[in-house]
Short mmCIF file of C-alpha atoms and ligand atoms in Angstrom, two decimals:
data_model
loop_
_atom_site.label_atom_id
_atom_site.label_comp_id
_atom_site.label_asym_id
_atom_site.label_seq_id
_atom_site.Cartn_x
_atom_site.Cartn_y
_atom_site.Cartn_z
CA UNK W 11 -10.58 -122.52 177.27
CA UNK W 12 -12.19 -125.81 176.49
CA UNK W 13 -15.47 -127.20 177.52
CA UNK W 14 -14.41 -129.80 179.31
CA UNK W 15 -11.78 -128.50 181.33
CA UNK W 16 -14.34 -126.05 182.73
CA UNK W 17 -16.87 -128.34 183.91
CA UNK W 18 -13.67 -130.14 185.64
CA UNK W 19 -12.91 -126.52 187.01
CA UNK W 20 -16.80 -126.04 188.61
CA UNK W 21 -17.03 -129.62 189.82
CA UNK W 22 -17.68 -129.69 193.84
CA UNK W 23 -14.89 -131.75 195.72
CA UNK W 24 -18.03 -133.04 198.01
CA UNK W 25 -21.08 -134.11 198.31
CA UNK W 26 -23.25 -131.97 200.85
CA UNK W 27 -26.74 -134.98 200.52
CA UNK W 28 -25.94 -138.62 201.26
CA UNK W 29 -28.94 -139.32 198.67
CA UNK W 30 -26.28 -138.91 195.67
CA UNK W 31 -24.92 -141.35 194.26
CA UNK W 32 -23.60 -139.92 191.33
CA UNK W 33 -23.09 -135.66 190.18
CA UNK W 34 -21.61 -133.80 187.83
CA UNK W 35 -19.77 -136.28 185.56
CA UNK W 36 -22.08 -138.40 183.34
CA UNK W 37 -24.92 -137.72 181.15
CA UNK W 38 -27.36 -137.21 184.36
CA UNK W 39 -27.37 -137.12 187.74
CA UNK W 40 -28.35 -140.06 189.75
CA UNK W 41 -29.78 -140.17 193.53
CA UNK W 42 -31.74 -142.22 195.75
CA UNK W 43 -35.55 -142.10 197.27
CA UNK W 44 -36.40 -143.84 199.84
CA UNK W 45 -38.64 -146.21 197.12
CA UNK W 46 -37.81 -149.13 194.48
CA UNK W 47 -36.13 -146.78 191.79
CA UNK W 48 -33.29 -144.18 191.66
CA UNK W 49 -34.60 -140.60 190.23
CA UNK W 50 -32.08 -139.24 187.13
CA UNK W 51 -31.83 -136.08 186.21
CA UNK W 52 -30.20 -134.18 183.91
CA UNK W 53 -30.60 -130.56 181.09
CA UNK W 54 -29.37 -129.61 177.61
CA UNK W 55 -29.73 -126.68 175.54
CA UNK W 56 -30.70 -126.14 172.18
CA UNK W 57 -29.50 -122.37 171.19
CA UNK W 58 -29.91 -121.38 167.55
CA UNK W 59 -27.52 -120.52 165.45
CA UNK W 60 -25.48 -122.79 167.27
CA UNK W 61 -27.76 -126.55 167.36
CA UNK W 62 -30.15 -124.98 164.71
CA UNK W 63 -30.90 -122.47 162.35
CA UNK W 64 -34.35 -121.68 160.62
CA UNK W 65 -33.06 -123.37 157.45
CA UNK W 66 -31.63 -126.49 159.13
CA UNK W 67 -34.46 -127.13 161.71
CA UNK W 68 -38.71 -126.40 162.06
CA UNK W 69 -39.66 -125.28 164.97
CA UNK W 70 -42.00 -128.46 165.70
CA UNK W 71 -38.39 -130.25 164.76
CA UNK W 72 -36.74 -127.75 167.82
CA UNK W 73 -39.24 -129.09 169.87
CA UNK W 74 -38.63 -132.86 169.18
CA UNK W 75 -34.91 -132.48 169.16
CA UNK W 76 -34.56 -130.31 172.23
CA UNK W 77 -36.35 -133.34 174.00
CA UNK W 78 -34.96 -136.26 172.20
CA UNK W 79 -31.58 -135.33 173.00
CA UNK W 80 -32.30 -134.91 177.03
CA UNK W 81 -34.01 -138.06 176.84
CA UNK W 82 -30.82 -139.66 175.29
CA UNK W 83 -28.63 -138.34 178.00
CA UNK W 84 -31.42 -140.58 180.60
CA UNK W 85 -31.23 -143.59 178.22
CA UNK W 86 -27.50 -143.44 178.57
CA UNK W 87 -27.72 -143.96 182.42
CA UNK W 88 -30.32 -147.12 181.46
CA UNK W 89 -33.01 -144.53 182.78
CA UNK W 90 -36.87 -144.54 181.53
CA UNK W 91 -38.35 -140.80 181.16
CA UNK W 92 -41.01 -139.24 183.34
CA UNK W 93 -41.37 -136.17 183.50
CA UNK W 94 -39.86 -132.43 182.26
CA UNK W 95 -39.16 -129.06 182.94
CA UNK W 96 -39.10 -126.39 179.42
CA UNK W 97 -36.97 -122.67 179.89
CA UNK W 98 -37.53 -120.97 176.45
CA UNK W 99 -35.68 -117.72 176.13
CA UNK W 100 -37.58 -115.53 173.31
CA UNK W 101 -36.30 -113.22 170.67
CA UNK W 102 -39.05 -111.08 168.80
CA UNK W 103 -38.38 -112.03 165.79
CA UNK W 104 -40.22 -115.29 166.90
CA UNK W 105 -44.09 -115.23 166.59
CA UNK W 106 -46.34 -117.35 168.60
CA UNK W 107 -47.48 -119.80 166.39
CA UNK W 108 -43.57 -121.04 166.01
CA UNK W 109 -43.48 -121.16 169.55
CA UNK W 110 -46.39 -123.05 169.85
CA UNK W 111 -45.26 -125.33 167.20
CA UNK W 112 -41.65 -125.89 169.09
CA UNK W 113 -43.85 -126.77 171.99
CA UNK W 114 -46.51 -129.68 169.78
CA UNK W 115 -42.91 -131.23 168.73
CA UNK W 116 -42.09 -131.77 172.47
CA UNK W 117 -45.80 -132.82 173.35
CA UNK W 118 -45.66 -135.45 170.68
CA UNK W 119 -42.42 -137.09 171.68
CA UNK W 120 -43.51 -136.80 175.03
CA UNK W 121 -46.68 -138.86 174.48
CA UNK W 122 -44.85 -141.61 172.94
CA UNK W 123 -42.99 -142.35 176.46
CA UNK W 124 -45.58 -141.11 178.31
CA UNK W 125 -43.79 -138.24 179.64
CA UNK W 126 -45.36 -135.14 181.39
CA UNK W 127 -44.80 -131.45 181.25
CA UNK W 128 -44.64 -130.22 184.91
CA UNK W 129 -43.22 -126.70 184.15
CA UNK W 130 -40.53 -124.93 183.09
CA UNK W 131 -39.86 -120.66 182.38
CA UNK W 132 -40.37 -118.02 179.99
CA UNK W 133 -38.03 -115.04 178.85
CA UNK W 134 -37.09 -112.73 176.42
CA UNK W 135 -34.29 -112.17 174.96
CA UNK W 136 -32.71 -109.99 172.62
CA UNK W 137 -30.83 -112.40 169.43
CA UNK W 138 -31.36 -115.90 169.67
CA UNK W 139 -34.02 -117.97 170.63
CA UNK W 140 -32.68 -120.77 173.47
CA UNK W 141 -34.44 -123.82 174.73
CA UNK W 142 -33.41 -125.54 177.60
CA UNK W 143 -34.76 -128.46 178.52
CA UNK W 144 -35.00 -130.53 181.73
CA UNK W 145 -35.76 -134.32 182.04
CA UNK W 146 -36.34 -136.53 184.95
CA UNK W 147 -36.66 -140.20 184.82
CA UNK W 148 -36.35 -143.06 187.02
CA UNK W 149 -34.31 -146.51 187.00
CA UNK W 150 -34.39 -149.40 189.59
CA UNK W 151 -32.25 -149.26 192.24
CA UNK W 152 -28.25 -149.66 191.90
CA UNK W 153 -29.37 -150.40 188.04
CA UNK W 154 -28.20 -147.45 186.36
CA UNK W 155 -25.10 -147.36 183.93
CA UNK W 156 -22.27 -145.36 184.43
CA UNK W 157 -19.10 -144.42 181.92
CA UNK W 158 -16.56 -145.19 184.77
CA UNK W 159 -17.38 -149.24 184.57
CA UNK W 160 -15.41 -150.38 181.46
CA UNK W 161 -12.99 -153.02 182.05
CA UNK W 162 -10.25 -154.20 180.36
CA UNK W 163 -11.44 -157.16 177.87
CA UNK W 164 -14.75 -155.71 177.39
CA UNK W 165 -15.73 -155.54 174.37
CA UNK W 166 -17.13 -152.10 172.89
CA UNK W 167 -20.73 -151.86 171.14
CA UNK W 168 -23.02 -149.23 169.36
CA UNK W 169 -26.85 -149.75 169.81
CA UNK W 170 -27.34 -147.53 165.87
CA UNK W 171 -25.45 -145.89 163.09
CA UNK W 172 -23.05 -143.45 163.37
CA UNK W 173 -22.26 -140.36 161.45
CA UNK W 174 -25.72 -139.70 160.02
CA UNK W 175 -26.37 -136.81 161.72
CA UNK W 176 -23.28 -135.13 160.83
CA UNK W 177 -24.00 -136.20 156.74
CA UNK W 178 -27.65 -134.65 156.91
CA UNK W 179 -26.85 -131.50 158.56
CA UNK W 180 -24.17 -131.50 155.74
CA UNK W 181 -26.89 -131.53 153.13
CA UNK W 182 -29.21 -128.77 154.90
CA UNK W 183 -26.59 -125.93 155.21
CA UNK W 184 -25.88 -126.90 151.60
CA UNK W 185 -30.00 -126.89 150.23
CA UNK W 186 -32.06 -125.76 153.55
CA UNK W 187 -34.58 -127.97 154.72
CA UNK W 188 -36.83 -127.03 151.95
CA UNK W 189 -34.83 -127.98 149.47
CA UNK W 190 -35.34 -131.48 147.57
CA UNK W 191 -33.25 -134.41 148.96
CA UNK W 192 -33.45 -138.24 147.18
CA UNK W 193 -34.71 -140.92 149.83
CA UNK W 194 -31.46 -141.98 150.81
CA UNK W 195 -30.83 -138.29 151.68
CA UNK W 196 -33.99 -137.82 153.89
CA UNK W 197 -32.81 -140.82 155.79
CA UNK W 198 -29.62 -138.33 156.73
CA UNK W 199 -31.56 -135.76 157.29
CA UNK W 200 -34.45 -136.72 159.38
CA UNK W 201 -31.67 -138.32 161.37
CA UNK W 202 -30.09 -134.55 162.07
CA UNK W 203 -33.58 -132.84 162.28
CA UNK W 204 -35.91 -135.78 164.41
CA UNK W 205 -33.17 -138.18 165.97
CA UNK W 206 -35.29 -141.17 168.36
CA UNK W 207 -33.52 -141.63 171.90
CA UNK W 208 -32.55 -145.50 172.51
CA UNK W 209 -35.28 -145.69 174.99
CA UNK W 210 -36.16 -149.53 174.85
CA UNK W 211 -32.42 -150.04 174.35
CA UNK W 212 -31.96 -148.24 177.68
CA UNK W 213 -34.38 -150.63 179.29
CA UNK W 214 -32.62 -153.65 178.41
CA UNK W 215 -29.12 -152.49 179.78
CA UNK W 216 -31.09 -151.57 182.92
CA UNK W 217 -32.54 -155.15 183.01
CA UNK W 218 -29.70 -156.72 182.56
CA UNK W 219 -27.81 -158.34 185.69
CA UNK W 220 -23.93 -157.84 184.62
CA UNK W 221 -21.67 -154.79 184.41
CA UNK W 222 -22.25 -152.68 181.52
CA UNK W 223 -20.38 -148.82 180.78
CA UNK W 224 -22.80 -146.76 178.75
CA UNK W 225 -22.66 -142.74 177.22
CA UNK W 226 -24.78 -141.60 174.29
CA UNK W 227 -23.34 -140.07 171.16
CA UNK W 228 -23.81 -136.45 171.44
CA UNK W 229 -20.41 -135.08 170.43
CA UNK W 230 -19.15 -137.87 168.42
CA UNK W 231 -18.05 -141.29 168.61
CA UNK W 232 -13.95 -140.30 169.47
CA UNK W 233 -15.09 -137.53 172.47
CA UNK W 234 -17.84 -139.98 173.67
CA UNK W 235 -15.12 -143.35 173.75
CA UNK W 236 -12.47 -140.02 175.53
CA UNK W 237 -15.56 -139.76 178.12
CA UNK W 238 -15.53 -143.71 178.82
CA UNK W 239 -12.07 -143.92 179.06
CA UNK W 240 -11.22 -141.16 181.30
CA UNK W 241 -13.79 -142.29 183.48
CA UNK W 242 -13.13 -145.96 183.72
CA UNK W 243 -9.34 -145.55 183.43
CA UNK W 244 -8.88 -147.71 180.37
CA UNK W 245 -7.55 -147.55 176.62
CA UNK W 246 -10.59 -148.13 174.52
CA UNK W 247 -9.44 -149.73 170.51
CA UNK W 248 -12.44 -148.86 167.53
CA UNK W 249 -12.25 -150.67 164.87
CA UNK W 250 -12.64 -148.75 161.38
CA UNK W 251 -14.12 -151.11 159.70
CA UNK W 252 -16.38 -151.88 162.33
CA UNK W 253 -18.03 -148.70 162.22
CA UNK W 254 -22.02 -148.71 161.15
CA UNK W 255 -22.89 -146.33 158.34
CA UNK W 256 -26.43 -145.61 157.29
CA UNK W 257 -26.54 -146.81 153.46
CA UNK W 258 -27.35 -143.32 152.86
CA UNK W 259 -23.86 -142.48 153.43
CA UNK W 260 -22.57 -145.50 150.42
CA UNK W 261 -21.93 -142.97 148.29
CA UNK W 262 -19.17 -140.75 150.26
CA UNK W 263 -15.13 -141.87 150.62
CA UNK W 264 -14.93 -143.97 153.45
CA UNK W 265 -12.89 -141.23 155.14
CA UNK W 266 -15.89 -138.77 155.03
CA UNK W 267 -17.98 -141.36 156.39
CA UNK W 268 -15.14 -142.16 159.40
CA UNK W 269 -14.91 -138.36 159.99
CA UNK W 270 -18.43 -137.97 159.95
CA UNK W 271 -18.84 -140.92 162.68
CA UNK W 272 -16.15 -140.23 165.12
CA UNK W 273 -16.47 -136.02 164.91
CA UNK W 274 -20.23 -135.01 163.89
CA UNK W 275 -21.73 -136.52 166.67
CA UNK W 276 -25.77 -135.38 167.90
CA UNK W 277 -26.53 -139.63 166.65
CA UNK W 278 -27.91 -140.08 169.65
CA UNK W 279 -27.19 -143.89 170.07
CA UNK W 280 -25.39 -145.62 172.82
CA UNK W 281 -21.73 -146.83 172.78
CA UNK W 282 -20.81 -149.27 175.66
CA UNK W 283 -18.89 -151.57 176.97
CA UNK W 284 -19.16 -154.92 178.58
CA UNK W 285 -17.93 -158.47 179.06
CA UNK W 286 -17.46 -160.53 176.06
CA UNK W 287 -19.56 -163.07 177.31
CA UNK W 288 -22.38 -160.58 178.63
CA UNK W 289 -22.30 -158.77 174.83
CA UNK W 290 -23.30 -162.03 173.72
CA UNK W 291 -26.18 -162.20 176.02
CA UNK W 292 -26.89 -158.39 174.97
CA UNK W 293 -26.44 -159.18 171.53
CA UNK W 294 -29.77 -161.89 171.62
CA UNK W 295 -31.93 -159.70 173.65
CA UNK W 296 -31.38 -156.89 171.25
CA UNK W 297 -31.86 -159.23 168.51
CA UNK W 298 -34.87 -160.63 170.33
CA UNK W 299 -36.43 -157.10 169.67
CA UNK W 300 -35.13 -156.72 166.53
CA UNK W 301 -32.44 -153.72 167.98
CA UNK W 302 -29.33 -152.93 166.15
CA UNK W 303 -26.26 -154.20 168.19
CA UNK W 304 -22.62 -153.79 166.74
CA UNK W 305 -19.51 -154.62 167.88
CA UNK W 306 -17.30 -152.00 167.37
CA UNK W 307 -14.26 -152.51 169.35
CA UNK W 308 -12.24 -153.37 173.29
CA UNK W 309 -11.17 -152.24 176.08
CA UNK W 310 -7.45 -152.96 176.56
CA UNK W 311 -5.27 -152.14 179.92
CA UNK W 312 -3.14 -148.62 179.56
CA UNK W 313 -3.53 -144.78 179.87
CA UNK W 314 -7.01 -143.66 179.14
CA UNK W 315 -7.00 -143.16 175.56
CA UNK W 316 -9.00 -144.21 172.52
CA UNK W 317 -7.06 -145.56 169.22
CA UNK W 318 -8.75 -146.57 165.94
CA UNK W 319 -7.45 -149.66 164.19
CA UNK W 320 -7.84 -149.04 160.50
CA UNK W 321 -5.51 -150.60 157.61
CA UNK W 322 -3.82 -153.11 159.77
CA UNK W 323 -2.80 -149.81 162.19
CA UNK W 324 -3.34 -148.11 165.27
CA UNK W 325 -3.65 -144.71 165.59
CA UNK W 326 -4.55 -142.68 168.39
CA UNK W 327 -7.10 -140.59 168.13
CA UNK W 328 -7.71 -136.74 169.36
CA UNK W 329 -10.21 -136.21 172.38
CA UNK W 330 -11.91 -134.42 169.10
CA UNK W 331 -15.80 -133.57 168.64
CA UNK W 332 -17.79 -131.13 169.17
CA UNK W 333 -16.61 -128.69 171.84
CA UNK W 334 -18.51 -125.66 172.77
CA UNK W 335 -15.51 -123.46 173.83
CA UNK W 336 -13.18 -124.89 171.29
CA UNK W 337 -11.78 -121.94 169.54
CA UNK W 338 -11.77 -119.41 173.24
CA UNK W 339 -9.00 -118.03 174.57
N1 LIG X 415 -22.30 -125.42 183.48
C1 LIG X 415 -22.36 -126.56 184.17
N2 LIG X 415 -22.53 -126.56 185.51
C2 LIG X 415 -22.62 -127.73 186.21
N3 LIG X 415 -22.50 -128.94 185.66
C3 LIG X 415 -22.32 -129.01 184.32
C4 LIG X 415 -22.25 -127.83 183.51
N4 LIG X 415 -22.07 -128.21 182.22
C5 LIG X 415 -22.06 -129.55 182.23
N5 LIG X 415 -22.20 -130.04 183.47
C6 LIG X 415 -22.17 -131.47 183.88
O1 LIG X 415 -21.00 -132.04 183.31
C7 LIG X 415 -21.22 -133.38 182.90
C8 LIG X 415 -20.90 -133.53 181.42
O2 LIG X 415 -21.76 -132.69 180.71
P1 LIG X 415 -21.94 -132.80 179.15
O3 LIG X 415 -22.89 -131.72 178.77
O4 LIG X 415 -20.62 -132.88 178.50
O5 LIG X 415 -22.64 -134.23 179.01
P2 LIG X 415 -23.82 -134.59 178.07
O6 LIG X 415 -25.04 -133.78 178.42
O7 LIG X 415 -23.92 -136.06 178.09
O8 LIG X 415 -23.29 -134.13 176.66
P3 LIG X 415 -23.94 -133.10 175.64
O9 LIG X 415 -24.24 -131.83 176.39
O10 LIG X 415 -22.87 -132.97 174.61
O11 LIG X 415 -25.19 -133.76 175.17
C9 LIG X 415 -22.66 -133.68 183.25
O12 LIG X 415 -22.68 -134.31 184.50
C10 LIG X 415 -23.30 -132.29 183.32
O13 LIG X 415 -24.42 -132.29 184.17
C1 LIG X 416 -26.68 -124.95 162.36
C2 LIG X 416 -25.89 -126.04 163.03
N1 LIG X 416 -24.53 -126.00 162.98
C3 LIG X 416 -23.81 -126.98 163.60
C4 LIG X 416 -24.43 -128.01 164.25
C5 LIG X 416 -23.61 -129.10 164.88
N2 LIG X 416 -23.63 -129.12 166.33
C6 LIG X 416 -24.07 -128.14 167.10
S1 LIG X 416 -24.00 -128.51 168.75
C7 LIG X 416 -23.33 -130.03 168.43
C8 LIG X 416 -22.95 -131.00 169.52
C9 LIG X 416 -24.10 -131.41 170.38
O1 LIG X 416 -24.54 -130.36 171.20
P1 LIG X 416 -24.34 -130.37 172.77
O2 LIG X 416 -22.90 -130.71 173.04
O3 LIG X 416 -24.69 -128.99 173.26
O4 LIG X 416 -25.27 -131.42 173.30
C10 LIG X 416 -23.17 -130.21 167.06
C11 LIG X 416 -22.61 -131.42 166.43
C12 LIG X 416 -25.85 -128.00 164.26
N3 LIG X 416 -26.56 -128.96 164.87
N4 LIG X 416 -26.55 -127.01 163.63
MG1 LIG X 417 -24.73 -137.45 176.95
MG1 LIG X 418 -25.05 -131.71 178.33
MG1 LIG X 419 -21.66 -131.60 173.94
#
């Protein structure tokens, strides 16, 4: 069984509320109110020993992950944050000051977009401890940013590095957190343990007048570019070389540093798409607030498919990342 397949398999054929615009199929749900701005919604779970362990993450690092990577999934719809709901499911070998420490992580990232708590559920349960975590944010009307509208000749950005994530959760399950890492390989890590959600980035796509397809890097660069071109019914080209590493990650083949990129995913940055002329546009605004912007690629006409240009070749690439139900029957 693969992940994917069975959230094809559960999809509804239709719509029951003429408020949706969009369901199951992008990183959050998106329907109308009957005031300026479109509500999104979506929910992600953090379970440990599969997102975290005790030696890879703290729990105030839980806590800021858990929401960082729900807010990501609004920033990829060109959403801002709001509000959220927290389900924590308990085992007892977690004591309350952890818990409440899971919870200051959440409270603090919170605060920086001025996001409330507005409830949420509490269990036990008997191995591992799960958070799941629900966000709700809002984006003006017909505004939001949807994987299905790459074109062919668009040209394909990132909005940060790639990779990192992957490299620094490389170096915890080798040392633990509490092990000693040079300042290169904090950068790595922090980037694994504390990533920031693309926020501000998210609120220039949504200000901005043209067409723009947008997904956040959760699973890695190759299953995130699959997700765009399935959806928009293109062939998406990456170039290798176009790729941006963290300088942390100098020191590693630049195979390691490809792998890491377009198969470790949990970056949380955006990939996109848009007209060449409207990536230009992007490309000052995001320089304007001194943003990252890279062009990484196009969108060419053809089967949906993603192919990496490396060495003067193309190859095409494996829907490959990570994939929760990967090695079930
Ligand atoms: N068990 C489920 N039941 C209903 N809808 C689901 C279920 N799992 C996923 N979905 C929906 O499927 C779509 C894709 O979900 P997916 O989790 O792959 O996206 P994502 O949240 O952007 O990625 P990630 O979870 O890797 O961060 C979303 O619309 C999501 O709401
Ligand atoms: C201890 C430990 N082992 C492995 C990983 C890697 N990992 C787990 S889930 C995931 C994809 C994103 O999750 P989702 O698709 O649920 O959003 C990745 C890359 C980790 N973070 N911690
Ligand atoms: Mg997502
Ligand atoms: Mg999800
Ligand atoms: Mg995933």
């Amino acid at each position: 069984m693969d992940e994917f397949a069975f959230i094809n398999s559960i999809m509804p054929s239709q719509a029951q509320q003429p408020s949706l615009i969009k369901g199951i199929g992008d990183d959050a749900a998106v329907y109308k109110t009957s005031g300026q701005a479109d509500q999104v919604v979506c929910v992600d779970t953090l379970v440990e020993g599969v997102h975290f362990r005790r030696d890879t993450l703290s729990p105030y690092q839980i806590g800021v992950k858990g929401l960082a990577s729900n807010i990501s999934d609004l920033a990829a719809m060109g959403a801002t944050p709001a509000f959220y709901l927290v389900s924590i499911a308990v085992p007892e070998s977690w004591n309350e000051k952890e818990l409440r420490e899971i919870y200051q992580g959440m409270e603090e990232l919170a605060a920086e977009y001025r996001m409330d708590l507005i409830g949420g559920d509490t269990v036990s349960t008997p191995a591992a401890l799960v958070l799941t975590i629900t966000v709700i944010g809002q984006v003006e009307r017909t505004k939001a940013k949807y994987r299905h509208d790459a074109r062919a000749g668009d040209l394909v950005f990132l909005t940060g590095y790639v990779g990192s994530s992957a490299a620094g959760l490389e170096l915890l399950l080798k040392r633990g957190r509490t092990g000693s890492f040079s300042e290169k390989e904090l950068a790595l890590v922090k980037a694994h343990q504390e990533p920031s959600p693309h926020v501000e980035q998210a609120g220039l796509f949504a200000g901005f007048a043209g067409r723009v397809a947008l997904n956040d890097i959760s699973d890695g660069v190759a299953s995130e570019a699959y997700e765009i071109a399935e959806a928009s019914g293109v062939s998406i080209v990456i170039g290798a070389d176009s790729l941006p590493f963290h300088p942390g990650m100098d020191e590693h083949s630049f195979q390691q540093r490809l792998d890491w990129a377009l198969y470790g995913g949990e970056d949380y940055v955006l990939l996109g798409a848009a007209a060449p002329a409207d990536v230009k546009e992007l490309k000052e605004r995001f320089s304007a607030r001194q943003l990252s912007f890279f062009e990484v690629g196009h969108i060419e006409e053809g089967e949906p498919g993603v192919f990496l240009r490396h060495n003067g070749q193309l190859k095409k690439l494996e829907k490959q990342g990570y994939n929760h139900f990967q090695k079930r029957r």
